[in-house]
Tab-separated table of C-alpha atoms and ligand atoms in Angstrom:
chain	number	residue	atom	x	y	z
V	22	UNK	CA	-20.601	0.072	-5.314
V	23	UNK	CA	-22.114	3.822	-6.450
V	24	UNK	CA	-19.630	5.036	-8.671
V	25	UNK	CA	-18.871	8.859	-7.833
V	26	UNK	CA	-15.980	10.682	-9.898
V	27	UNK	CA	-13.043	9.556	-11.746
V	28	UNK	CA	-9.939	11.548	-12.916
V	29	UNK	CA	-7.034	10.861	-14.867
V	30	UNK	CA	-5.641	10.317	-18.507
V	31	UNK	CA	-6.345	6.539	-19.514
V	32	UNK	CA	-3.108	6.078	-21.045
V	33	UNK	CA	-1.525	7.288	-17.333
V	34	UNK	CA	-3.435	6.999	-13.998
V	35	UNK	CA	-7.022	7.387	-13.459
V	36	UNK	CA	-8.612	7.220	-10.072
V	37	UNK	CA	-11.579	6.178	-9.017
V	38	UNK	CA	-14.085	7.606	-6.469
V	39	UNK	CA	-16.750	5.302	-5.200
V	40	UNK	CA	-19.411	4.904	-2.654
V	41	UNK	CA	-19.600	1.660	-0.319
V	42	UNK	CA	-22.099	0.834	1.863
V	43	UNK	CA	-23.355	2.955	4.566
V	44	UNK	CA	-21.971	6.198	2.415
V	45	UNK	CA	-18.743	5.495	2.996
V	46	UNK	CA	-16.513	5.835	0.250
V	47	UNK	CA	-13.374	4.878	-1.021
V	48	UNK	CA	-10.412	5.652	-4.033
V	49	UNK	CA	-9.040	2.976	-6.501
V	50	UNK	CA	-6.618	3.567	-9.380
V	51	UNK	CA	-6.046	1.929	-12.890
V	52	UNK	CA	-2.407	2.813	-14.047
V	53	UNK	CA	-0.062	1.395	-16.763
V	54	UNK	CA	3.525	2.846	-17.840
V	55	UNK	CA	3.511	4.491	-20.879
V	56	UNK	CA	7.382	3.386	-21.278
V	57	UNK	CA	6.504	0.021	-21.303
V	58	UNK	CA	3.162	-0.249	-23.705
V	59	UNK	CA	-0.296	-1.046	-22.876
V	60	UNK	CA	-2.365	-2.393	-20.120
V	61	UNK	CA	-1.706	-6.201	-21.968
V	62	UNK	CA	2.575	-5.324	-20.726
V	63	UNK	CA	1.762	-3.661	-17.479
V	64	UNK	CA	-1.237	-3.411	-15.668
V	65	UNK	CA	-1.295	-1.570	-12.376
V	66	UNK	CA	-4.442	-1.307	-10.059
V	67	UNK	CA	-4.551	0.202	-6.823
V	68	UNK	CA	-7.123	-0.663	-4.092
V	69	UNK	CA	-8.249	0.415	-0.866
V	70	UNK	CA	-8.339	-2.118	2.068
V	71	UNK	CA	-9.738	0.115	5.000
V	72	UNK	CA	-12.302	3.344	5.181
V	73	UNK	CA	-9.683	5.882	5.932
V	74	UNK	CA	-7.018	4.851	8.238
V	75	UNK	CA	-6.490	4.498	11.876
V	76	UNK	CA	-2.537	4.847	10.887
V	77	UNK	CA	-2.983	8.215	10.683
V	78	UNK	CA	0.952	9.159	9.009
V	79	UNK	CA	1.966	12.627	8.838
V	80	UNK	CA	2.354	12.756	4.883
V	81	UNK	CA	-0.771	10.993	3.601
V	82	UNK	CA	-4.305	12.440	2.901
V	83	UNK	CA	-5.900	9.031	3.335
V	84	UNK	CA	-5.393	8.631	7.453
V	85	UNK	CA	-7.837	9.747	10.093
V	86	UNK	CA	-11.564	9.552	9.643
V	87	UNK	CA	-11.017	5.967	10.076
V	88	UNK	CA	-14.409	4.187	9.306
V	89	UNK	CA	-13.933	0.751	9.165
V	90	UNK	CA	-12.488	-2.400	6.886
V	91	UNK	CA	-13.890	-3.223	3.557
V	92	UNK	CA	-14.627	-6.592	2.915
V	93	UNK	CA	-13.256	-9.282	0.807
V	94	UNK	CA	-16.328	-8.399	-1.714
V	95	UNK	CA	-16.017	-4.231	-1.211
V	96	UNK	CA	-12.014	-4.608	-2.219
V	97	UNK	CA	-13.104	-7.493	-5.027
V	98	UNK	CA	-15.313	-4.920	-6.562
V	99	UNK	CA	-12.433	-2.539	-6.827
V	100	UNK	CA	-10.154	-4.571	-9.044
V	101	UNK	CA	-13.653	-5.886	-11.154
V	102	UNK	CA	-14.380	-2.252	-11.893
V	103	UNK	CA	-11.201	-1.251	-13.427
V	104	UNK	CA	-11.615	-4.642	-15.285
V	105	UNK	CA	-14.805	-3.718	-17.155
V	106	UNK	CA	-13.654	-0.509	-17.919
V	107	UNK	CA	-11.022	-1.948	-19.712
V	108	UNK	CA	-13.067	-4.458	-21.825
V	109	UNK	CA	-10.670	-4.773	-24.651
V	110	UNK	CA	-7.654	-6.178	-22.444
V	111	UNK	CA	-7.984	-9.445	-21.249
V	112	UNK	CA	-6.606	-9.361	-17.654
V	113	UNK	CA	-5.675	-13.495	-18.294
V	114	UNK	CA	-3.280	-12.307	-20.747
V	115	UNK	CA	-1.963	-9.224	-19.276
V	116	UNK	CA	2.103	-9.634	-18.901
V	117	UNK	CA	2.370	-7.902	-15.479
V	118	UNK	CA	-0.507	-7.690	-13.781
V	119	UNK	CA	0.232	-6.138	-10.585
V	120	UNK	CA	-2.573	-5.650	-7.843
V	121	UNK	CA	-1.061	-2.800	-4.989
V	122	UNK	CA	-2.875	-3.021	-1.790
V	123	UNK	CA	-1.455	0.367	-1.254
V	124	UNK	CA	-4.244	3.233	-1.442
V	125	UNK	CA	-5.964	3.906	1.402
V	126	UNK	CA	-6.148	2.000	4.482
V	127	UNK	CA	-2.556	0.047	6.380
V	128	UNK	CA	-3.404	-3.936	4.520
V	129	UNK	CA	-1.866	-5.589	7.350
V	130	UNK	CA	-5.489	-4.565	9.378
V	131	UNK	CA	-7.606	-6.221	7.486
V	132	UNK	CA	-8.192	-9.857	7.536
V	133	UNK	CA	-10.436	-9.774	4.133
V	134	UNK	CA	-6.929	-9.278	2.143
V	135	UNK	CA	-5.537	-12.614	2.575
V	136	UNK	CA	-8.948	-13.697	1.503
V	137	UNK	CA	-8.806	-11.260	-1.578
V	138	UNK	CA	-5.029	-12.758	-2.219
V	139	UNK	CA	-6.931	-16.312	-2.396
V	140	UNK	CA	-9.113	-14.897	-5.015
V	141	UNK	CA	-6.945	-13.847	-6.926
V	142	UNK	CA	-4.593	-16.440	-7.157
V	143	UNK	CA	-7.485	-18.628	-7.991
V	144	UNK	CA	-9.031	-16.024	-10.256
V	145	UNK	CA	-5.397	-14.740	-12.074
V	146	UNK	CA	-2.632	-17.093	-10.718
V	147	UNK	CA	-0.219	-15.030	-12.830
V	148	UNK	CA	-1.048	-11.845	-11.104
V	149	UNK	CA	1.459	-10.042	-8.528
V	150	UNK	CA	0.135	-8.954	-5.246
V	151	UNK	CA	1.932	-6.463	-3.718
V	152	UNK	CA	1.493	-5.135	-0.254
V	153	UNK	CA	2.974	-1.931	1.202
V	154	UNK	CA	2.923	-1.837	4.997
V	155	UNK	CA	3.549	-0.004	7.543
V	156	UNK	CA	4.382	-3.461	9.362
V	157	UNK	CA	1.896	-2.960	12.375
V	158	UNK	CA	2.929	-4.281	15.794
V	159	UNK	CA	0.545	-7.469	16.832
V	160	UNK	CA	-0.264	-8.477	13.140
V	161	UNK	CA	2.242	-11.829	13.069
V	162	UNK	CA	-0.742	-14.136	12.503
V	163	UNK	CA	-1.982	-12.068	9.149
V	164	UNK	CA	1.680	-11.872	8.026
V	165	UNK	CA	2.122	-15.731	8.661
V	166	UNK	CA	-1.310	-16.201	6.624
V	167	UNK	CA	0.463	-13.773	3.781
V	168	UNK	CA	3.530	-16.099	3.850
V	169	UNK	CA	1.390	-18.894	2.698
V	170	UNK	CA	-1.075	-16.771	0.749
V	171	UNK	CA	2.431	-15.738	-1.314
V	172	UNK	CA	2.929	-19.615	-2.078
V	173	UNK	CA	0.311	-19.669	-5.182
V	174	UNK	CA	2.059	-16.780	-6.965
V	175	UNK	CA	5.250	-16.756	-9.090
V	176	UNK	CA	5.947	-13.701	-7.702
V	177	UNK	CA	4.789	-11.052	-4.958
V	178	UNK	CA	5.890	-8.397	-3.236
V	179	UNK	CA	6.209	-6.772	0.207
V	180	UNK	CA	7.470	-3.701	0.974
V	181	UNK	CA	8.145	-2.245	3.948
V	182	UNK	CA	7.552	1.853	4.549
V	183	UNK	CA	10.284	3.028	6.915
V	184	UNK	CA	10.311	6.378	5.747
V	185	UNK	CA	12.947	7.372	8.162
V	186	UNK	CA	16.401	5.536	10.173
V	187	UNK	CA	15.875	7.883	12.753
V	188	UNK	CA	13.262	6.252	15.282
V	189	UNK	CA	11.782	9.401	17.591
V	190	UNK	CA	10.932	10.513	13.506
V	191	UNK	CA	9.360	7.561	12.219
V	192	UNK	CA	6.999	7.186	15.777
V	193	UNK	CA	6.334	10.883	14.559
V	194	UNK	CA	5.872	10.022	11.076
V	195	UNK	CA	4.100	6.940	11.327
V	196	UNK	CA	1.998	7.164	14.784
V	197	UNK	CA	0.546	3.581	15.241
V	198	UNK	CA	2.247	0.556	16.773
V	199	UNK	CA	5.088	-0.708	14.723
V	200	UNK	CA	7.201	-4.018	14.458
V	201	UNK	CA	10.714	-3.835	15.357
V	202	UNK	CA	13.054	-3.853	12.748
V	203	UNK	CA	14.766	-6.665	14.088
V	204	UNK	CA	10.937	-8.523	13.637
V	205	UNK	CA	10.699	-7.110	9.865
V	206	UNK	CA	14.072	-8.283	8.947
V	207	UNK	CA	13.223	-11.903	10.255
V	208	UNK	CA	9.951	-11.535	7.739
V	209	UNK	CA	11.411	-9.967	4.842
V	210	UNK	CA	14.003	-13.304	5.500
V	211	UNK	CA	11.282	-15.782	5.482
V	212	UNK	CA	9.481	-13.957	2.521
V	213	UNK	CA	12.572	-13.307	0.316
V	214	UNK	CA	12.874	-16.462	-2.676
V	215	UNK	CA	16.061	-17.121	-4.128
V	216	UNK	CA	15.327	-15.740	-8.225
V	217	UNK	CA	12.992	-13.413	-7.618
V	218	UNK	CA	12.119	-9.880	-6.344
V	219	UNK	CA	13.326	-8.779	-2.938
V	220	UNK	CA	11.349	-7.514	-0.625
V	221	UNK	CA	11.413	-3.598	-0.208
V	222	UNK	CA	12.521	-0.901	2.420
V	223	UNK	CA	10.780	1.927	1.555
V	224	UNK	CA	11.350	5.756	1.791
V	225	UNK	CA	9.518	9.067	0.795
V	226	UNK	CA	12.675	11.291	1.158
V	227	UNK	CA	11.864	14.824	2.019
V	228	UNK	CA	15.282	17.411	3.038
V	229	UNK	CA	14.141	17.710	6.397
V	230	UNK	CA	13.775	13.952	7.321
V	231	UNK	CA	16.767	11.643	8.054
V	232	UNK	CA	17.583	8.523	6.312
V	233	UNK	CA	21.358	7.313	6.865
V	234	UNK	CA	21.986	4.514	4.707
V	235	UNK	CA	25.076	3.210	7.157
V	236	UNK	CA	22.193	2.724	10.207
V	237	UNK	CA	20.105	0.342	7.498
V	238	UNK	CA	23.085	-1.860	6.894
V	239	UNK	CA	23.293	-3.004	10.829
V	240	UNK	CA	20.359	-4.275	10.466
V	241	UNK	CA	18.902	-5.918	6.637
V	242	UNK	CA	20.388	-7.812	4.741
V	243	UNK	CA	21.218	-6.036	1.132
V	244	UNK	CA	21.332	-9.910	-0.079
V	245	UNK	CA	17.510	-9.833	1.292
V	246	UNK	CA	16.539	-6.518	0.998
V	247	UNK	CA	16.001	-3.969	-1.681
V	248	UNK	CA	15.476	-0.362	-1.324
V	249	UNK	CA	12.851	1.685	-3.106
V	250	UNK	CA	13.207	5.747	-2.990
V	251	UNK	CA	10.388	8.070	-3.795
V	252	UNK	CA	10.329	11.813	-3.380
V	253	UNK	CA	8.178	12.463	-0.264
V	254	UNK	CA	4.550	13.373	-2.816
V	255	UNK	CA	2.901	17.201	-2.349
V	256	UNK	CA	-0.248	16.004	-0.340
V	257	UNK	CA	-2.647	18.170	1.743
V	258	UNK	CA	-1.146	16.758	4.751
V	259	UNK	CA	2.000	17.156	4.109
V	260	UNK	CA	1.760	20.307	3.903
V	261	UNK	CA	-0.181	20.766	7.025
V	262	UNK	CA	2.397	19.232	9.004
V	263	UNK	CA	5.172	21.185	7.058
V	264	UNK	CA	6.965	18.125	6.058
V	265	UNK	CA	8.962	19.576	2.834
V	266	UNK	CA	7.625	18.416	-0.561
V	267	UNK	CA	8.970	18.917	-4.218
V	268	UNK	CA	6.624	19.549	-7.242
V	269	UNK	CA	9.558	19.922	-9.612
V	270	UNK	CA	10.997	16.663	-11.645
V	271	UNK	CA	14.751	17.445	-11.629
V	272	UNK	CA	14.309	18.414	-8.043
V	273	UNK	CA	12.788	15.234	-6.895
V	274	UNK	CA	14.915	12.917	-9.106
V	275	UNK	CA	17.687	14.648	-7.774
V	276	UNK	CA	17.339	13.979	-4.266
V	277	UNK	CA	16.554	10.598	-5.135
V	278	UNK	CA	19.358	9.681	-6.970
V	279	UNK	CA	21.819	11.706	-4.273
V	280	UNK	CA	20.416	9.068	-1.674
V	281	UNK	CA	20.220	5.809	-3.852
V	282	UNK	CA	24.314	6.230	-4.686
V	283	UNK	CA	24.290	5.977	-0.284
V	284	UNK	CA	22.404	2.795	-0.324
V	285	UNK	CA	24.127	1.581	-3.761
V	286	UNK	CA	27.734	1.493	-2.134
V	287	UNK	CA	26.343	-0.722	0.358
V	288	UNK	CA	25.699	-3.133	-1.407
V	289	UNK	CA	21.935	-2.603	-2.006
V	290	UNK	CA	19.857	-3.060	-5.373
V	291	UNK	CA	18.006	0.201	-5.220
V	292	UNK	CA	14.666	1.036	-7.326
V	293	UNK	CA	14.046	4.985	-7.840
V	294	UNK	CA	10.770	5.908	-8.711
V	295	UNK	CA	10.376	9.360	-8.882
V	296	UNK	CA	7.101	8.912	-10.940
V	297	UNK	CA	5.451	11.546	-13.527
V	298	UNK	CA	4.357	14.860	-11.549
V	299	UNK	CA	1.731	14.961	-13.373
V	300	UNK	CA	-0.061	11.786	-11.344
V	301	UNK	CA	-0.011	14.477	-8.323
V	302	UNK	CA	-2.498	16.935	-10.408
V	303	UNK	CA	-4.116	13.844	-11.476
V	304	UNK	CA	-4.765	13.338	-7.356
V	305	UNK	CA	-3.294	9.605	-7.465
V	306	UNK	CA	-1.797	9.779	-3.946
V	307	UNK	CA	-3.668	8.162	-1.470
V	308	UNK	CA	-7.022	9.558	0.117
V	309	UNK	CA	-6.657	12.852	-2.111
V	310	UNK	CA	-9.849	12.461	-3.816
V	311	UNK	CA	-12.125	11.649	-1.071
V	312	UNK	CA	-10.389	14.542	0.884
V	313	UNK	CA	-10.813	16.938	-2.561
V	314	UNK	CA	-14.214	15.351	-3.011
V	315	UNK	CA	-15.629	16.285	0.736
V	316	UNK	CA	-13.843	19.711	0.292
V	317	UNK	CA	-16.230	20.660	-2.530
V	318	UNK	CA	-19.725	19.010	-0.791
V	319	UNK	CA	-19.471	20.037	2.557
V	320	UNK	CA	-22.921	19.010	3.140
V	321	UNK	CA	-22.874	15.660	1.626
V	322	UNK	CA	-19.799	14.656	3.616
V	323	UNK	CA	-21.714	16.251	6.870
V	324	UNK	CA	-23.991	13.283	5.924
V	325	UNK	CA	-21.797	10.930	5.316
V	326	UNK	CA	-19.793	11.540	8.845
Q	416	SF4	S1	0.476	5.881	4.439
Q	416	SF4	FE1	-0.687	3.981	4.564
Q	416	SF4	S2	-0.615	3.449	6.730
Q	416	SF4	FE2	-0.057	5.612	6.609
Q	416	SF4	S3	-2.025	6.735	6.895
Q	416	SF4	FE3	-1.697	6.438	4.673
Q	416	SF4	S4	-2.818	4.596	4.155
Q	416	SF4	FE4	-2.508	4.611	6.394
């Protein structure tokens, strides 16, 4: 790994640029919440599973150019890296140590994750995987292997990005081959322990896309199921495709909150996470930095195309 850029405030977000093999490159981030204390409370890294993504979804800056899977010792490196440049916190000892496969690339693709999920839980067995998903269609084997994988951890988490109830929109939003909700329900069954975290419905609300709380009920569980809002983040691509995206706080936490009192009256434990705005200027959503990176060396990303 060539290290290329990095951005961010330490005591925030700071993302990583990088260089693979072959030229291609990828983004990682090292985040903690300044709410709760330091990296030894809560630990937050963010890694890239795939070069690009052949998902392609209308709000996020890391789909197209699709170049390929990393491998188990390309996303290893990733979570290494943000290690050593943290030497004074010993990972071992870090409260919450939670490990997103959630930057660029859909996890569910990749084989090498499961394998990375064995590494870690024989590397940091108190760490907390977490895998956000699109939920691609013909991926049952690599979920099965993640139900097992999820057996050597107190605690992980899946989450599910639905984005949308309305299903012409999410075919628009999310343009690959999905599971049926009927199929994620019967995972997010199998996955869900008594105790502990539920697994997650997600949805980047934006005005102009639908999300009827009522249509989610027919179908998951609130018992099984929790439901995690976000304000649909300011990307490049977003804008692009004129999806509508707020940059103000009050704005965002408002439509957030509007939408979580829908799901709350249902029955459903609902996590908000509107986030700190400044992470956008920071360029922690996914693919943003490669994309911001290539925008200011044409030439080198001519090469590396
Ligand atoms: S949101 Fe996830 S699945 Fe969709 S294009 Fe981005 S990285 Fe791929």
């Amino acid at each position: 790994m060539r290290m290329i850029e990095k951005n961010g405030r330490k005591d925030l977000a700071v993302v990583y640029l990088a260089e693979m093999k072959n030229g291609r490159m990828v983004e990682f981030v090292d985040s903690c919440d300044p709410t709760v204390g330091g990296r030894d409370k809560k630990w937050v890294i963010v890694v890239s599973s795939q070069f690009g993504c052949p998902v392609g979804c209308l709000m996020c800056d890391a789909g197209g150019n699709f170049k390929g899977n990393l491998a188990r010792t390309e996303i290893i490196s990733q979570i290494q890296k943000v290690f050593e440049e943290n030497p004074e916190v010993d990972p071992k000892k870090c409260k919450k140590l939670k490990v997103q496969f959630a930057r660029m690339g859909e996890p569910a693709l990749n084989d090498a994750v499961i394998d990375v999920i064995h590494w870690l839980a024989d590397s940091y067995p108190d760490a907390m995987p977490c895998i956000a998903t699109m939920a691609p269609a013909g991926r049952e084997h690599w979920f099965e292997s993640l139900l097992n994988a999820s057996q050597r951890f107190p605690e992980m988490q899946l989450q599910f990005s639905l984005n949308t109830t309305d299903p012409e929109m999410r075919d628009k939003l999310i343009p690959f081959p999905k599971m049926s909700w009927p199929q994620m329900d019967d995972l997010g069954q199998r996955f869900h322990r008594p105790g502990s975290r539920k697994p997650s419905l997600n949805f980047a609300l934006s005005p102009g896309i639908p999300v009827e709380a009522k249509r989610i009920a027919g179908y998951f569980d609130p018992e099984i199921f929790a439901i995690k809002l976000t304000p649909l983040n300011p990307t490049y691509t977003a804008g692009e495709n004129f999806l509508q995206c707020t940059k103000d706080h009050e704005e965002a936490q408002r439509l957030v909150t509007e939408k979580a009192q829908e799901f709350s009256v249902l029955g459903y434990q609902v996590i908000e996470s509107v986030g700190n705005m400044e992470e956008n200027a920071i360029g922690s959503n996914c693919g943003q930095m490669v994309r911001k990176f290539k925008a200011k060396m044409p030439e080198y990303a001519e090469a590396l195309a």
